[in-house]
Backbone as JSON, one array per atom type, in Angstrom:
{
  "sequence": "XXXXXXXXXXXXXXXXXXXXXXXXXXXXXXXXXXXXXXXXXXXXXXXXXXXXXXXXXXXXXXXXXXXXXXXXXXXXXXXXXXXXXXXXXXXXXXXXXXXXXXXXXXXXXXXXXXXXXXXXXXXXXXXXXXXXXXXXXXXXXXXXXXXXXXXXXXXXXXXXXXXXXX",
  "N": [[5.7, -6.06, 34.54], [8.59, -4.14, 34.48], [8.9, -0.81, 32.85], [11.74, -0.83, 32.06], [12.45, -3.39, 31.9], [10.56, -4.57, 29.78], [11.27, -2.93, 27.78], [14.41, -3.77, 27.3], [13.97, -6.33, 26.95], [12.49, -6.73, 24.52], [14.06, -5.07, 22.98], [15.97, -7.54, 23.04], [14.4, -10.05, 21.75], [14.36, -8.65, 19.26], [16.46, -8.15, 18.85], [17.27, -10.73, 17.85], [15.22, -11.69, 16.13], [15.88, -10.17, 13.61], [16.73, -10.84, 11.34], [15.16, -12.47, 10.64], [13.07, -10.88, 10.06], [13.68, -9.27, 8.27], [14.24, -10.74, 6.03], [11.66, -11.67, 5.26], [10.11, -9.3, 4.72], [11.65, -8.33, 2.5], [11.57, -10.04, 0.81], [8.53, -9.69, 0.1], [8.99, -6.87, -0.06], [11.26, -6.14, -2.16], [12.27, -3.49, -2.92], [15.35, -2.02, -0.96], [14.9, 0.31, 0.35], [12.24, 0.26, 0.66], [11.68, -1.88, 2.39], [13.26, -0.82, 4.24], [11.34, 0.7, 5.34], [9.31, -0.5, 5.83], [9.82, -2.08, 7.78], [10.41, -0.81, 10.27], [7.81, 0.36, 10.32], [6.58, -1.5, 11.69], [8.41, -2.6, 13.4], [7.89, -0.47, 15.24], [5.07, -0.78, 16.09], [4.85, -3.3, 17.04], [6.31, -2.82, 19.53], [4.74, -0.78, 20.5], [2.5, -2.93, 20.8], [3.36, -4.86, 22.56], [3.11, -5.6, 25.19], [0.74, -6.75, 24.91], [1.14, -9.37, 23.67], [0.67, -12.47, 24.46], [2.56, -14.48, 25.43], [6.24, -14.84, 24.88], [7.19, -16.37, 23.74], [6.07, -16.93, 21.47], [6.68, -14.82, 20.0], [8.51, -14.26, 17.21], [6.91, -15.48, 15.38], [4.3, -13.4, 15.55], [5.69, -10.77, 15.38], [6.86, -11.58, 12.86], [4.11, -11.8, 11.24], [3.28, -9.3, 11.48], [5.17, -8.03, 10.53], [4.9, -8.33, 7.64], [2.15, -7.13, 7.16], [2.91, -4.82, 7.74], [4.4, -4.52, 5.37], [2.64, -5.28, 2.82], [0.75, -2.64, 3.93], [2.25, -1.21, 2.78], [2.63, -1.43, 0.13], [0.12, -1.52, -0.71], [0.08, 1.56, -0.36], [1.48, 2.44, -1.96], [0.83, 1.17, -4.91], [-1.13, 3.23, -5.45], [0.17, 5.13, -5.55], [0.75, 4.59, -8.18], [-1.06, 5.18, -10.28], [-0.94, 7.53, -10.93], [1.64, 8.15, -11.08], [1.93, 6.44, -13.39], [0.22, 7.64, -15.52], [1.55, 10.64, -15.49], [3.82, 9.44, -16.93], [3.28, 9.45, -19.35], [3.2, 11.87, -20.17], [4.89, 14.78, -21.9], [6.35, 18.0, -21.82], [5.82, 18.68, -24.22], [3.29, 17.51, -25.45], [1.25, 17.74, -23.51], [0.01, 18.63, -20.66], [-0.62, 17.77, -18.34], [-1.78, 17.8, -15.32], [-3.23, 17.68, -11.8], [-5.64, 18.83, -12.41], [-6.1, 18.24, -14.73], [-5.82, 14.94, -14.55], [-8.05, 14.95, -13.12], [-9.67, 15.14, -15.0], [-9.85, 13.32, -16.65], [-10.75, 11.22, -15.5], [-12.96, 11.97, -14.71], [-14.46, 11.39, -16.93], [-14.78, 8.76, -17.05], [-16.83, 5.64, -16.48], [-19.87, 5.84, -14.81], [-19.85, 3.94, -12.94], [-16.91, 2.64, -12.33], [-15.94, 5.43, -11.85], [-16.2, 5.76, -9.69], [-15.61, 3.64, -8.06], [-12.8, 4.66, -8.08], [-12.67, 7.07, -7.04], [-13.51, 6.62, -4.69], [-10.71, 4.44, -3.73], [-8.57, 5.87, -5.04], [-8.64, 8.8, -3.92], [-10.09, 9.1, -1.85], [-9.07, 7.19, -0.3], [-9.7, 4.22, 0.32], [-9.3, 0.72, 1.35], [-9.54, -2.1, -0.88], [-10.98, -4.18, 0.14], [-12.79, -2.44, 2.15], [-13.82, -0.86, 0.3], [-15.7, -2.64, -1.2], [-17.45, -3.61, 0.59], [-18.87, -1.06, 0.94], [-20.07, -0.79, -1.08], [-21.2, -2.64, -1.52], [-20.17, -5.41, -2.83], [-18.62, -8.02, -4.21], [-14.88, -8.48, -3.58], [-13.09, -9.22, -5.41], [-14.57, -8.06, -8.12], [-14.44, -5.61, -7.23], [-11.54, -5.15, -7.92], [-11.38, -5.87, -10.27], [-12.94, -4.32, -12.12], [-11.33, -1.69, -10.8], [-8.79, -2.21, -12.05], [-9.95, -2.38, -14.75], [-10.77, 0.67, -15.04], [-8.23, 1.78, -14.78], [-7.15, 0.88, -17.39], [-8.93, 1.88, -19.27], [-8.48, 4.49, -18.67], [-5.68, 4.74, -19.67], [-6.25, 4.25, -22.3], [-7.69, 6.36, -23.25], [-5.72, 8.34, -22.99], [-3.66, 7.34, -25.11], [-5.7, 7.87, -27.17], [-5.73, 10.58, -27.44], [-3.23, 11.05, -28.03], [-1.03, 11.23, -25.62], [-0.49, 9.3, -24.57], [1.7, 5.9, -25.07], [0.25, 2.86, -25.9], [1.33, 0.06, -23.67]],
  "CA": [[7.06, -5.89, 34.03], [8.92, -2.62, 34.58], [9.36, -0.29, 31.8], [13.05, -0.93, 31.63], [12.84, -4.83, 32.08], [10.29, -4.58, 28.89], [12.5, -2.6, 26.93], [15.14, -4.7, 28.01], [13.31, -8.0, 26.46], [11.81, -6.41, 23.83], [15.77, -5.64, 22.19], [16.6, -8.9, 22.8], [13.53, -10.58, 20.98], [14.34, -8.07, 18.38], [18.05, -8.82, 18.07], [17.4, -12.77, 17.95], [14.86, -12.49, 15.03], [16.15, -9.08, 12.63], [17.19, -11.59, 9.98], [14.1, -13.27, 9.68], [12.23, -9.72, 9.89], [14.31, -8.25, 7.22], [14.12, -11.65, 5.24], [10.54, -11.8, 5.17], [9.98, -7.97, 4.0], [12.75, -8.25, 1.26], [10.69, -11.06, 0.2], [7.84, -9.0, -0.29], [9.01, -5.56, -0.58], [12.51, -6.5, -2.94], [13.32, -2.68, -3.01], [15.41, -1.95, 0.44], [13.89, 1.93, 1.34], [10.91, -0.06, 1.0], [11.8, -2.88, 3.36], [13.33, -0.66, 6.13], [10.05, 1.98, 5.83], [7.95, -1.5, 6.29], [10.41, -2.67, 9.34], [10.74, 0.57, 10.97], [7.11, 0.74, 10.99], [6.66, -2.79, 12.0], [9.17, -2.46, 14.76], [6.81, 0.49, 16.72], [3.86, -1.35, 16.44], [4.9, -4.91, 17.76], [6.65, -2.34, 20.86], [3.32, -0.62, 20.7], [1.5, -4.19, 21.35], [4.89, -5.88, 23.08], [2.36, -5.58, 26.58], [-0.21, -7.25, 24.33], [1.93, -10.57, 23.22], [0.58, -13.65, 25.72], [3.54, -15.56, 25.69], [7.24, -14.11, 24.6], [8.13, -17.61, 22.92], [5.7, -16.61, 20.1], [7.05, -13.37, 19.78], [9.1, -14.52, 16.21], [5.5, -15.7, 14.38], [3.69, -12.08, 16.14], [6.6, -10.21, 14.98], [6.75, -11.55, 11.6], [2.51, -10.98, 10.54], [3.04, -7.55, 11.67], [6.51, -7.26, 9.02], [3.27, -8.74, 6.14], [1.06, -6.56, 7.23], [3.28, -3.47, 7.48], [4.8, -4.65, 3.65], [1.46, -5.01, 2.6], [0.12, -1.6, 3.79], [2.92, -0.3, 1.86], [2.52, -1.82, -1.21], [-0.84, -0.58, -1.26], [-0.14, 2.75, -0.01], [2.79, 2.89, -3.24], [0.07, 1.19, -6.15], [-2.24, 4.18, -4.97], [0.9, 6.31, -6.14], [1.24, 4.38, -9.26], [-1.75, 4.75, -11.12], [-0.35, 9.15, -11.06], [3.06, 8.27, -12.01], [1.43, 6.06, -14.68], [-0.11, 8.8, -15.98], [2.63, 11.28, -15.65], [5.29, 9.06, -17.27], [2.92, 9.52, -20.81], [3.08, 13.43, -20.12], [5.77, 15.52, -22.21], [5.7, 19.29, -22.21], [5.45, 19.13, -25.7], [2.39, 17.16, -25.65], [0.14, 17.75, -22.64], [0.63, 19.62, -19.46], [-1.34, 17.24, -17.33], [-1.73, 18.19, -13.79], [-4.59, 17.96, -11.15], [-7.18, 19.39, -13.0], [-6.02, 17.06, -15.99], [-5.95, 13.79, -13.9], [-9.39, 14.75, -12.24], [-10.74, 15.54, -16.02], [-9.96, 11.72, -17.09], [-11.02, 10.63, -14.02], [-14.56, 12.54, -14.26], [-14.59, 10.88, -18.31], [-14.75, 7.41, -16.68], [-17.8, 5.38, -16.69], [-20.1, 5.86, -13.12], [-19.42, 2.81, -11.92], [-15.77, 2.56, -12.67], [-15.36, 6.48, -11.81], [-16.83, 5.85, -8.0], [-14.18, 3.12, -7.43], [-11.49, 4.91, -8.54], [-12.55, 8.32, -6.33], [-13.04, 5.84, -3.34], [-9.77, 3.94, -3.96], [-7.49, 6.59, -4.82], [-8.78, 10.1, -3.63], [-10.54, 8.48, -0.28], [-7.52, 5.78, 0.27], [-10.3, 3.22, 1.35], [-9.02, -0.2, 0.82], [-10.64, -3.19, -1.95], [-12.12, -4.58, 1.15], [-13.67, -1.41, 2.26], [-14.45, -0.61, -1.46], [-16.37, -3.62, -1.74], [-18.05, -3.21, 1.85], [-19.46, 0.05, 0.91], [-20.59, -0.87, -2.74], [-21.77, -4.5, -1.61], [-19.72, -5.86, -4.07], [-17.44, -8.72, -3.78], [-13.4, -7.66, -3.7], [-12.82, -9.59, -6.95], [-15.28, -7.43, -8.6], [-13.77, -4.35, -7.07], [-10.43, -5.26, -8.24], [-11.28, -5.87, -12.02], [-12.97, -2.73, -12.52], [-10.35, -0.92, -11.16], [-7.87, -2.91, -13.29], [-10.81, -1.79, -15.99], [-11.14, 2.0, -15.04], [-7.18, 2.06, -15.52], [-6.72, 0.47, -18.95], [-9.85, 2.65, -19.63], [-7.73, 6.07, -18.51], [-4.79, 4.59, -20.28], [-6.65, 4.22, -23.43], [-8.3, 7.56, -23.45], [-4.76, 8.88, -22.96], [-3.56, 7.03, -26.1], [-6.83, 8.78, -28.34], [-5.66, 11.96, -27.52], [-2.04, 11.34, -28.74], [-0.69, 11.13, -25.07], [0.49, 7.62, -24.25], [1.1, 4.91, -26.26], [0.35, 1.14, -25.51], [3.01, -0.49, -23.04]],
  "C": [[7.36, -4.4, 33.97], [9.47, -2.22, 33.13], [10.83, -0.5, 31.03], [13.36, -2.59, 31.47], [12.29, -4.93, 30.31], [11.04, -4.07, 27.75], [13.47, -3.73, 26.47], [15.33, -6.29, 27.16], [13.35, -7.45, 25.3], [13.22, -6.03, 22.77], [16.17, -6.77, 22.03], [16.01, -10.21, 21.77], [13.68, -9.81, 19.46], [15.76, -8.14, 17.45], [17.96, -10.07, 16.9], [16.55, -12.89, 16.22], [15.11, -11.3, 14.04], [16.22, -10.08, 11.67], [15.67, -12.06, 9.42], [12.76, -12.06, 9.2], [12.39, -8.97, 8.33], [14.37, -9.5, 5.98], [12.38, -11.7, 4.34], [10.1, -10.19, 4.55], [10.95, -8.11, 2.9], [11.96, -9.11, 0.11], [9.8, -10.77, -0.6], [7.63, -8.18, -1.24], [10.14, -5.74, -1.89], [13.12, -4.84, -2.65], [14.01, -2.13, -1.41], [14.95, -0.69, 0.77], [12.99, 1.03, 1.76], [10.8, -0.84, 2.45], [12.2, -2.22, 4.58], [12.56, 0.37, 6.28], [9.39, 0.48, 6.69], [8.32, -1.8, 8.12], [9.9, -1.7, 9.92], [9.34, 0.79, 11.7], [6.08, -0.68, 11.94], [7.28, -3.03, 13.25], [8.32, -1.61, 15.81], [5.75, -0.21, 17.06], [4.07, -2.2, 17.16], [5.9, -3.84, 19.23], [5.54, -1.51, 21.39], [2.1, -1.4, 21.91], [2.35, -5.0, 22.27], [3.9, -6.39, 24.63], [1.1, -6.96, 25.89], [-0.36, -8.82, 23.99], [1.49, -11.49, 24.47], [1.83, -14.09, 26.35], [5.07, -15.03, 24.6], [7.74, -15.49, 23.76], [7.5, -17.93, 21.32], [6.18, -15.51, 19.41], [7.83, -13.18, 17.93], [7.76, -14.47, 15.48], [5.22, -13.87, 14.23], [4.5, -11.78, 15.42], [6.39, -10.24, 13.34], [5.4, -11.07, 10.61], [2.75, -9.58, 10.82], [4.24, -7.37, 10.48], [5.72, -7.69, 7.8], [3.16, -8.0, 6.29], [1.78, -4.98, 6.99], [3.5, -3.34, 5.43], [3.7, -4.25, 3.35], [0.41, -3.83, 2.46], [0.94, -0.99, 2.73], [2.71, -0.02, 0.38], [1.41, -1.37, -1.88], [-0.76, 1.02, -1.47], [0.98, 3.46, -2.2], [1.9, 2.46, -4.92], [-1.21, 2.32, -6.06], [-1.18, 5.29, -5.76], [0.66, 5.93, -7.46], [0.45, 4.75, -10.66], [-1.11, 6.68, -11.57], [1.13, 8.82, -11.75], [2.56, 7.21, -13.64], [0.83, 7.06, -15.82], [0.77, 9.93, -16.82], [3.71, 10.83, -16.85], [4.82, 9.18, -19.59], [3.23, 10.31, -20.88], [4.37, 13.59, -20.74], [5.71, 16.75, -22.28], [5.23, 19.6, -23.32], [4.05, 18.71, -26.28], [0.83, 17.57, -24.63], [0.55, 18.4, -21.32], [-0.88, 18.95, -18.66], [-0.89, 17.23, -15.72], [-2.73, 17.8, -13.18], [-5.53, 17.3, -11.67], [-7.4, 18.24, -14.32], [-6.45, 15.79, -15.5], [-7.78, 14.04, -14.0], [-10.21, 14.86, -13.96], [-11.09, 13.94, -16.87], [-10.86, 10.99, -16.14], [-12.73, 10.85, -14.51], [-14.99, 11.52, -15.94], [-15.03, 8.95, -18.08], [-16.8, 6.87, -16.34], [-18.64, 5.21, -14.8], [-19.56, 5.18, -12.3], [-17.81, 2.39, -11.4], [-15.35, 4.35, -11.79], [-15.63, 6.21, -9.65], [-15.6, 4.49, -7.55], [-12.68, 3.43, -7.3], [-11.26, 6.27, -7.64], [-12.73, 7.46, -4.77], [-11.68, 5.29, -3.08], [-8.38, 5.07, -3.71], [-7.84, 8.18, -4.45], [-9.25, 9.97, -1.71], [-10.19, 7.69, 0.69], [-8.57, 4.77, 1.24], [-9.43, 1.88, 0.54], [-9.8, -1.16, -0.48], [-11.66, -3.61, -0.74], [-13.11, -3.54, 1.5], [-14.74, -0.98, 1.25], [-15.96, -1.76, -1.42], [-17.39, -4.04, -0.39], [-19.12, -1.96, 1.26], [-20.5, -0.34, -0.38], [-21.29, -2.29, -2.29], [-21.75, -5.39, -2.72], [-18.3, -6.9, -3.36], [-16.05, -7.95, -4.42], [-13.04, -8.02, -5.29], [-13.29, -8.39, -8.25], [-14.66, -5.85, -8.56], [-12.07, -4.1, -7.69], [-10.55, -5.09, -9.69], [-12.04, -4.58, -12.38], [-12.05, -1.39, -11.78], [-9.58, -0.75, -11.83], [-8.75, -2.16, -14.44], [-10.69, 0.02, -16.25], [-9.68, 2.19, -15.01], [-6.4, 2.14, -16.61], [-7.45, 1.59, -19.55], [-8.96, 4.45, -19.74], [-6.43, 6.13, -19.27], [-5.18, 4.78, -21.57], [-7.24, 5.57, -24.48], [-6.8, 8.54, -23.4], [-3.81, 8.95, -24.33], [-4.62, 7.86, -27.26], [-6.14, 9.53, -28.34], [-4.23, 11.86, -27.79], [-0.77, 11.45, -27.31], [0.21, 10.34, -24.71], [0.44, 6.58, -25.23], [1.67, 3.5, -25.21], [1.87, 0.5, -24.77], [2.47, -1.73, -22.67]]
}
């Protein structure tokens, strides 16, 4: 197929299913930046792989796992932000002037086991799966002590007169 025929298709398969692309991320994502970062990057890839696709009459399914999968990265890539703006949103000048060095000082206060998922996770951006690959630890496991080593940084935030209980 010539570059311009693929093209060509590859609009038209893209016309036919936008609704259900942008349905299915909304779904997900709810806020719309979010939904047209996920498309957007959802759209290169499946023109990326478009050579890759067997059969053009699946192209709707294909299409759609890749608008998951993009959501999905996002969502991680944005609770990777959250646990910093969590943080932050205790901070007042009047109370704490947490930065960096602050973060990384809670961070280092955390218990080994708990502190090594949390510098893999969010400083090393490996995934739970990865996490739990490396550590030979099931994902479940990796999930609740992160959940743990956050309440834990929340709590230690609260001692010191920082945050209070939400």
């Amino acid at each position: 197929m010539s570059k311009k025929n693929k093209d060509n298709k590859f609009t038209q398969l893209v016309q036919k299913n936008k609704l259900k692309f942008y349905k299915t991320a909304k779904a997900i994502l709810k806020n719309d930046d979010d939904v047209y970062d996920a498309i957007q990057n959802a759209l290169m890839s499946m023109y990326q792989n478009f050579n890759n696709l067997k059969e053009q009459k699946y192209f709707a399914t294909w299409g759609v796992r890749i608008v998951i999968n993009k959501c999905y990265d996002l969502l991680r890539k944005n609770k990777k932000i959250e646990l910093y703006d969590e943080l932050e949103e205790c901070v007042t000048e009047d109370n704490y002037n947490l930065d960096y060095n602050g973060i990384n000082k809670l961070v280092n206060g955390l218990d080994k086991n708990l502190y090594l998922i949390v510098i893999l996770y969010y400083y090393d951006d490996f995934s739970i799966k990865e996490i739990a690959e490396i550590l030979e630890m099931p994902e479940g496991t990796i999930k609740s002590k992160l959940s743990k080593a956050r309440s834990n940084l929340r709590k230690n935030l609260e001692k010191e007169g920082i945050c209070y209980g939400r």
